[in-house]
């Protein structure tokens, strides 16, 4: 089964025997916030799967030891792996191969050469489809890097829990719920502290400064719009 918590970083396994391609794909997936484990052959992957449950598998078909289609078939036969998303990534571009891959239970198919960005987009699309509306409402994902668990009031950044104060979390949640929207200090004060509270505008700056310090390099998501306020932006 896939990770039970939707608020955890997704882990992807890549089975690819060409080192250059493996490196290129890994780099793009990691940049998008995913954890990546690479195997250059089928046997190593199958052994790994005895004790691990990644969230998605990217599978090359022409491997040195086992045919990728056999791996796909093998996974689908095991009940605990039957729902794990599989994307086939291969140089085989005949219609027949694609159909066979999909019939064996792959969720998607990409032909080499391909755009790594498109691959990342397809991975994201699969995770989006997987996530029910309810789960989605309980969790906000910012750029695949910041994960806010709204029920537990927890922030996870690249698989590491970051301790935030209640106010810091509420400010981050407010900005993250409407990515790209600029919130004035006044608006933030109103939303977090409510009306009629005597809190000065600078309070927002102080909390945001603390929040940014805790986020370190990932503070880049929180943008200060001079003279207007703050926004959270994915890029
Ligand atoms: Ca290959």
mmCIF file of C-alpha atoms and ligand atoms in Angstrom:
data_model
loop_
_atom_site.group_PDB
_atom_site.id
_atom_site.type_symbol
_atom_site.label_atom_id
_atom_site.label_comp_id
_atom_site.label_asym_id
_atom_site.label_seq_id
_atom_site.Cartn_x
_atom_site.Cartn_y
_atom_site.Cartn_z
ATOM 1 C CA UNK A 1 0.000 0.000 0.000
ATOM 2 C CA UNK A 2 1.033 3.566 -0.496
ATOM 3 C CA UNK A 3 2.060 5.701 2.418
ATOM 4 C CA UNK A 4 -0.831 5.947 4.838
ATOM 5 C CA UNK A 5 -0.214 9.594 5.589
ATOM 6 C CA UNK A 6 -0.763 11.902 2.661
ATOM 7 C CA UNK A 7 1.250 14.524 4.460
ATOM 8 C CA UNK A 8 4.505 12.690 4.101
ATOM 9 C CA UNK A 9 7.000 13.145 1.336
ATOM 10 C CA UNK A 10 6.360 10.745 -1.521
ATOM 11 C CA UNK A 11 9.025 8.197 -2.221
ATOM 12 C CA UNK A 12 9.636 7.057 -5.758
ATOM 13 C CA UNK A 13 11.640 4.084 -6.940
ATOM 14 C CA UNK A 14 13.325 4.268 -10.304
ATOM 15 C CA UNK A 15 14.496 1.126 -12.072
ATOM 16 C CA UNK A 16 16.814 2.257 -14.840
ATOM 17 C CA UNK A 17 20.080 0.722 -16.006
ATOM 18 C CA UNK A 18 21.352 3.731 -17.947
ATOM 19 C CA UNK A 19 23.201 5.867 -15.362
ATOM 20 C CA UNK A 20 22.811 9.153 -17.259
ATOM 21 C CA UNK A 21 19.061 8.775 -17.572
ATOM 22 C CA UNK A 22 18.756 7.610 -13.959
ATOM 23 C CA UNK A 23 20.650 10.667 -12.796
ATOM 24 C CA UNK A 24 18.611 13.057 -14.933
ATOM 25 C CA UNK A 25 15.280 11.657 -13.745
ATOM 26 C CA UNK A 26 16.403 11.550 -10.088
ATOM 27 C CA UNK A 27 17.558 15.126 -10.215
ATOM 28 C CA UNK A 28 14.230 16.387 -11.530
ATOM 29 C CA UNK A 29 12.174 14.335 -9.088
ATOM 30 C CA UNK A 30 14.279 15.430 -6.107
ATOM 31 C CA UNK A 31 13.974 19.027 -7.217
ATOM 32 C CA UNK A 32 10.203 18.538 -7.192
ATOM 33 C CA UNK A 33 10.453 17.378 -3.571
ATOM 34 C CA UNK A 34 10.246 13.603 -3.976
ATOM 35 C CA UNK A 35 12.490 11.034 -2.365
ATOM 36 C CA UNK A 36 14.153 8.826 -4.995
ATOM 37 C CA UNK A 37 15.740 5.375 -4.771
ATOM 38 C CA UNK A 38 17.428 4.031 -7.907
ATOM 39 C CA UNK A 39 17.987 0.419 -8.964
ATOM 40 C CA UNK A 40 19.953 -0.538 -12.066
ATOM 41 C CA UNK A 41 18.439 -4.011 -12.294
ATOM 42 C CA UNK A 42 15.227 -5.842 -11.587
ATOM 43 C CA UNK A 43 16.572 -8.277 -8.973
ATOM 44 C CA UNK A 44 17.739 -5.488 -6.664
ATOM 45 C CA UNK A 45 14.381 -3.788 -6.967
ATOM 46 C CA UNK A 46 12.355 -6.929 -6.240
ATOM 47 C CA UNK A 47 14.484 -7.599 -3.178
ATOM 48 C CA UNK A 48 13.923 -4.014 -1.994
ATOM 49 C CA UNK A 49 10.186 -4.455 -2.430
ATOM 50 C CA UNK A 50 10.150 -7.320 0.070
ATOM 51 C CA UNK A 51 10.645 -4.804 2.873
ATOM 52 C CA UNK A 52 9.666 -1.408 1.425
ATOM 53 C CA UNK A 53 6.562 0.266 0.099
ATOM 54 C CA UNK A 54 7.382 3.260 -2.065
ATOM 55 C CA UNK A 55 4.597 5.493 -3.374
ATOM 56 C CA UNK A 56 5.311 5.118 -7.077
ATOM 57 C CA UNK A 57 7.521 3.064 -9.375
ATOM 58 C CA UNK A 58 9.190 4.276 -12.573
ATOM 59 C CA UNK A 59 10.092 1.257 -14.615
ATOM 60 C CA UNK A 60 12.419 0.860 -17.578
ATOM 61 C CA UNK A 61 11.522 -2.155 -19.698
ATOM 62 C CA UNK A 62 14.893 -3.198 -21.091
ATOM 63 C CA UNK A 63 16.896 -4.157 -18.035
ATOM 64 C CA UNK A 64 20.019 -6.315 -17.886
ATOM 65 C CA UNK A 65 18.431 -9.134 -15.908
ATOM 66 C CA UNK A 66 14.625 -9.155 -15.954
ATOM 67 C CA UNK A 67 12.165 -7.848 -18.540
ATOM 68 C CA UNK A 68 10.440 -4.788 -17.038
ATOM 69 C CA UNK A 69 7.088 -6.167 -18.134
ATOM 70 C CA UNK A 70 7.731 -9.229 -15.949
ATOM 71 C CA UNK A 71 8.342 -6.909 -12.997
ATOM 72 C CA UNK A 72 5.087 -5.130 -13.712
ATOM 73 C CA UNK A 73 3.217 -8.429 -13.928
ATOM 74 C CA UNK A 74 4.869 -9.696 -10.757
ATOM 75 C CA UNK A 75 3.901 -6.574 -8.820
ATOM 76 C CA UNK A 76 0.290 -6.692 -9.912
ATOM 77 C CA UNK A 77 -0.021 -10.300 -8.754
ATOM 78 C CA UNK A 78 0.897 -9.336 -5.199
ATOM 79 C CA UNK A 79 -2.114 -7.893 -3.435
ATOM 80 C CA UNK A 80 -0.067 -5.456 -1.343
ATOM 81 C CA UNK A 81 1.514 -3.996 -4.497
ATOM 82 C CA UNK A 82 -1.499 -4.182 -6.754
ATOM 83 C CA UNK A 83 -2.455 -0.529 -6.273
ATOM 84 C CA UNK A 84 1.036 0.953 -6.386
ATOM 85 C CA UNK A 85 1.314 3.378 -9.313
ATOM 86 C CA UNK A 86 3.707 2.300 -12.057
ATOM 87 C CA UNK A 87 4.924 4.473 -14.903
ATOM 88 C CA UNK A 88 6.823 2.675 -17.638
ATOM 89 C CA UNK A 89 9.708 4.709 -19.033
ATOM 90 C CA UNK A 90 11.288 3.053 -22.016
ATOM 91 C CA UNK A 91 12.907 3.287 -25.422
ATOM 92 C CA UNK A 92 10.403 0.746 -26.742
ATOM 93 C CA UNK A 93 8.013 2.902 -28.653
ATOM 94 C CA UNK A 94 5.926 0.419 -30.583
ATOM 95 C CA UNK A 95 2.222 0.673 -30.002
ATOM 96 C CA UNK A 96 2.182 -3.017 -29.125
ATOM 97 C CA UNK A 97 4.634 -2.501 -26.238
ATOM 98 C CA UNK A 98 2.641 0.381 -24.829
ATOM 99 C CA UNK A 99 -0.590 -1.555 -24.929
ATOM 100 C CA UNK A 100 1.066 -4.572 -23.345
ATOM 101 C CA UNK A 101 2.507 -2.430 -20.552
ATOM 102 C CA UNK A 102 -0.848 -0.851 -19.801
ATOM 103 C CA UNK A 103 -2.592 -4.210 -19.971
ATOM 104 C CA UNK A 104 -0.151 -5.590 -17.437
ATOM 105 C CA UNK A 105 -1.252 -2.870 -15.077
ATOM 106 C CA UNK A 106 1.039 0.106 -15.648
ATOM 107 C CA UNK A 107 -0.693 3.436 -14.961
ATOM 108 C CA UNK A 108 1.150 5.452 -17.553
ATOM 109 C CA UNK A 109 3.775 5.098 -20.246
ATOM 110 C CA UNK A 110 6.544 7.399 -21.436
ATOM 111 C CA UNK A 111 8.780 6.875 -24.433
ATOM 112 C CA UNK A 112 12.450 7.855 -24.478
ATOM 113 C CA UNK A 113 13.650 10.438 -25.210
ATOM 114 C CA UNK A 114 11.245 12.413 -23.053
ATOM 115 C CA UNK A 115 11.134 15.680 -21.199
ATOM 116 C CA UNK A 116 11.962 15.184 -17.501
ATOM 117 C CA UNK A 117 9.552 18.011 -16.743
ATOM 118 C CA UNK A 118 6.755 16.109 -18.425
ATOM 119 C CA UNK A 119 7.647 13.037 -16.418
ATOM 120 C CA UNK A 120 7.428 15.049 -13.182
ATOM 121 C CA UNK A 121 4.060 16.441 -14.322
ATOM 122 C CA UNK A 122 2.746 12.915 -14.912
ATOM 123 C CA UNK A 123 3.991 11.759 -11.525
ATOM 124 C CA UNK A 124 2.221 14.701 -9.896
ATOM 125 C CA UNK A 125 -0.944 13.934 -11.841
ATOM 126 C CA UNK A 126 -0.977 10.365 -10.548
ATOM 127 C CA UNK A 127 -0.545 11.505 -6.947
ATOM 128 C CA UNK A 128 -3.307 14.073 -7.400
ATOM 129 C CA UNK A 129 -5.690 11.466 -8.714
ATOM 130 C CA UNK A 130 -4.796 9.187 -5.839
ATOM 131 C CA UNK A 131 -5.535 11.747 -3.188
ATOM 132 C CA UNK A 132 -9.181 11.953 -2.308
ATOM 133 C CA UNK A 133 -10.801 15.348 -1.922
ATOM 134 C CA UNK A 134 -11.079 14.765 1.800
ATOM 135 C CA UNK A 135 -7.420 13.955 2.268
ATOM 136 C CA UNK A 136 -6.484 16.876 0.091
ATOM 137 C CA UNK A 137 -8.369 19.221 2.377
ATOM 138 C CA UNK A 138 -6.369 17.977 5.359
ATOM 139 C CA UNK A 139 -3.026 18.571 3.784
ATOM 140 C CA UNK A 140 -1.410 21.394 1.851
ATOM 141 C CA UNK A 141 1.600 20.697 -0.299
ATOM 142 C CA UNK A 142 3.817 23.617 -1.245
ATOM 143 C CA UNK A 143 6.090 22.839 -4.155
ATOM 144 C CA UNK A 144 6.415 19.241 -2.963
ATOM 145 C CA UNK A 145 8.712 20.596 -0.241
ATOM 146 C CA UNK A 146 6.559 22.013 2.549
ATOM 147 C CA UNK A 147 3.772 19.765 3.751
ATOM 148 C CA UNK A 148 1.219 21.159 6.155
ATOM 149 C CA UNK A 149 -0.917 18.690 8.058
ATOM 150 C CA UNK A 150 -3.901 20.827 8.949
ATOM 151 C CA UNK A 151 -5.450 18.314 11.319
ATOM 152 C CA UNK A 152 -2.307 17.825 13.376
ATOM 153 C CA UNK A 153 -0.938 21.344 12.924
ATOM 154 C CA UNK A 154 2.348 19.919 11.780
ATOM 155 C CA UNK A 155 4.802 21.120 9.198
ATOM 156 C CA UNK A 156 7.137 18.713 7.456
ATOM 157 C CA UNK A 157 9.921 20.037 5.258
ATOM 158 C CA UNK A 158 11.780 17.449 3.157
ATOM 159 C CA UNK A 159 10.745 14.673 5.550
ATOM 160 C CA UNK A 160 11.837 16.619 8.632
ATOM 161 C CA UNK A 161 9.340 17.951 11.149
ATOM 162 C CA UNK A 162 9.726 21.652 11.824
ATOM 163 C CA UNK A 163 8.363 22.873 15.134
ATOM 164 C CA UNK A 164 6.217 25.952 14.649
ATOM 165 C CA UNK A 165 4.274 27.970 17.164
ATOM 166 C CA UNK A 166 0.512 28.000 16.780
ATOM 167 C CA UNK A 167 0.604 31.493 15.259
ATOM 168 C CA UNK A 168 3.421 30.674 12.845
ATOM 169 C CA UNK A 169 1.510 27.641 11.633
ATOM 170 C CA UNK A 170 -1.722 29.616 11.208
ATOM 171 C CA UNK A 171 0.055 32.310 9.174
ATOM 172 C CA UNK A 172 1.700 29.699 6.958
ATOM 173 C CA UNK A 173 -1.635 27.908 6.532
ATOM 174 C CA UNK A 174 -3.356 31.150 5.583
ATOM 175 C CA UNK A 175 -0.767 31.938 2.914
ATOM 176 C CA UNK A 176 -0.596 28.339 1.675
ATOM 177 C CA UNK A 177 -4.353 27.999 1.280
ATOM 178 C CA UNK A 178 -4.308 30.729 -1.347
ATOM 179 C CA UNK A 179 -0.978 30.361 -3.036
ATOM 180 C CA UNK A 180 0.007 33.394 -5.070
ATOM 181 C CA UNK A 181 -2.440 35.706 -3.276
ATOM 182 C CA UNK A 182 -0.931 38.710 -1.571
ATOM 183 C CA UNK A 183 -2.113 39.222 2.011
ATOM 184 C CA UNK A 184 -1.679 42.615 3.622
ATOM 185 C CA UNK A 185 -0.432 42.707 7.214
ATOM 186 C CA UNK A 186 -3.840 43.985 8.201
ATOM 187 C CA UNK A 187 -5.571 41.072 6.511
ATOM 188 C CA UNK A 188 -3.248 38.568 8.200
ATOM 189 C CA UNK A 189 -3.864 40.209 11.594
ATOM 190 C CA UNK A 190 -7.579 40.115 11.041
ATOM 191 C CA UNK A 191 -7.554 36.458 9.977
ATOM 192 C CA UNK A 192 -5.279 35.168 12.724
ATOM 193 C CA UNK A 193 -6.071 37.361 15.703
ATOM 194 C CA UNK A 194 -9.600 38.348 14.807
ATOM 195 C CA UNK A 195 -11.160 41.753 14.828
ATOM 196 C CA UNK A 196 -10.754 44.295 17.585
ATOM 197 C CA UNK A 197 -7.472 42.923 18.915
ATOM 198 C CA UNK A 198 -4.797 45.512 19.603
ATOM 199 C CA UNK A 199 -1.956 43.936 17.723
ATOM 200 C CA UNK A 200 0.418 46.104 15.756
ATOM 201 C CA UNK A 201 1.309 45.469 12.137
ATOM 202 C CA UNK A 202 4.905 44.703 13.099
ATOM 203 C CA UNK A 203 3.687 41.597 14.906
ATOM 204 C CA UNK A 204 3.101 39.946 11.552
ATOM 205 C CA UNK A 205 6.638 40.785 10.434
ATOM 206 C CA UNK A 206 8.093 39.279 13.589
ATOM 207 C CA UNK A 207 6.165 36.019 13.206
ATOM 208 C CA UNK A 208 7.040 35.796 9.544
ATOM 209 C CA UNK A 209 10.691 36.426 10.347
ATOM 210 C CA UNK A 210 10.649 33.546 12.844
ATOM 211 C CA UNK A 211 8.867 31.352 10.343
ATOM 212 C CA UNK A 212 11.454 32.135 7.689
ATOM 213 C CA UNK A 213 14.313 31.419 10.072
ATOM 214 C CA UNK A 214 12.837 28.007 10.785
ATOM 215 C CA UNK A 215 12.358 27.276 7.084
ATOM 216 C CA UNK A 216 15.963 28.159 6.257
ATOM 217 C CA UNK A 217 16.614 27.900 2.513
ATOM 218 C CA UNK A 218 12.961 26.989 1.931
ATOM 219 C CA UNK A 219 11.883 30.387 3.236
ATOM 220 C CA UNK A 220 12.079 31.383 -0.429
ATOM 221 C CA UNK A 221 8.452 30.294 -0.759
ATOM 222 C CA UNK A 222 7.342 33.216 1.413
ATOM 223 C CA UNK A 223 7.670 36.437 -0.521
ATOM 224 C CA UNK A 224 7.526 39.922 0.884
ATOM 225 C CA UNK A 225 5.733 42.244 -1.499
ATOM 226 C CA UNK A 226 7.082 45.634 -0.599
ATOM 227 C CA UNK A 227 4.448 48.025 0.600
ATOM 228 C CA UNK A 228 1.697 45.426 0.242
ATOM 229 C CA UNK A 229 2.267 42.354 2.382
ATOM 230 C CA UNK A 230 3.156 38.702 2.011
ATOM 231 C CA UNK A 231 2.430 35.861 -0.301
ATOM 232 C CA UNK A 232 3.405 32.272 -0.676
ATOM 233 C CA UNK A 233 4.551 31.245 -4.089
ATOM 234 C CA UNK A 234 5.475 27.927 -5.675
ATOM 235 C CA UNK A 235 8.146 28.101 -8.318
HETATM 236 CA CA1 LIG B 1 17.325 0.022 -20.249
#
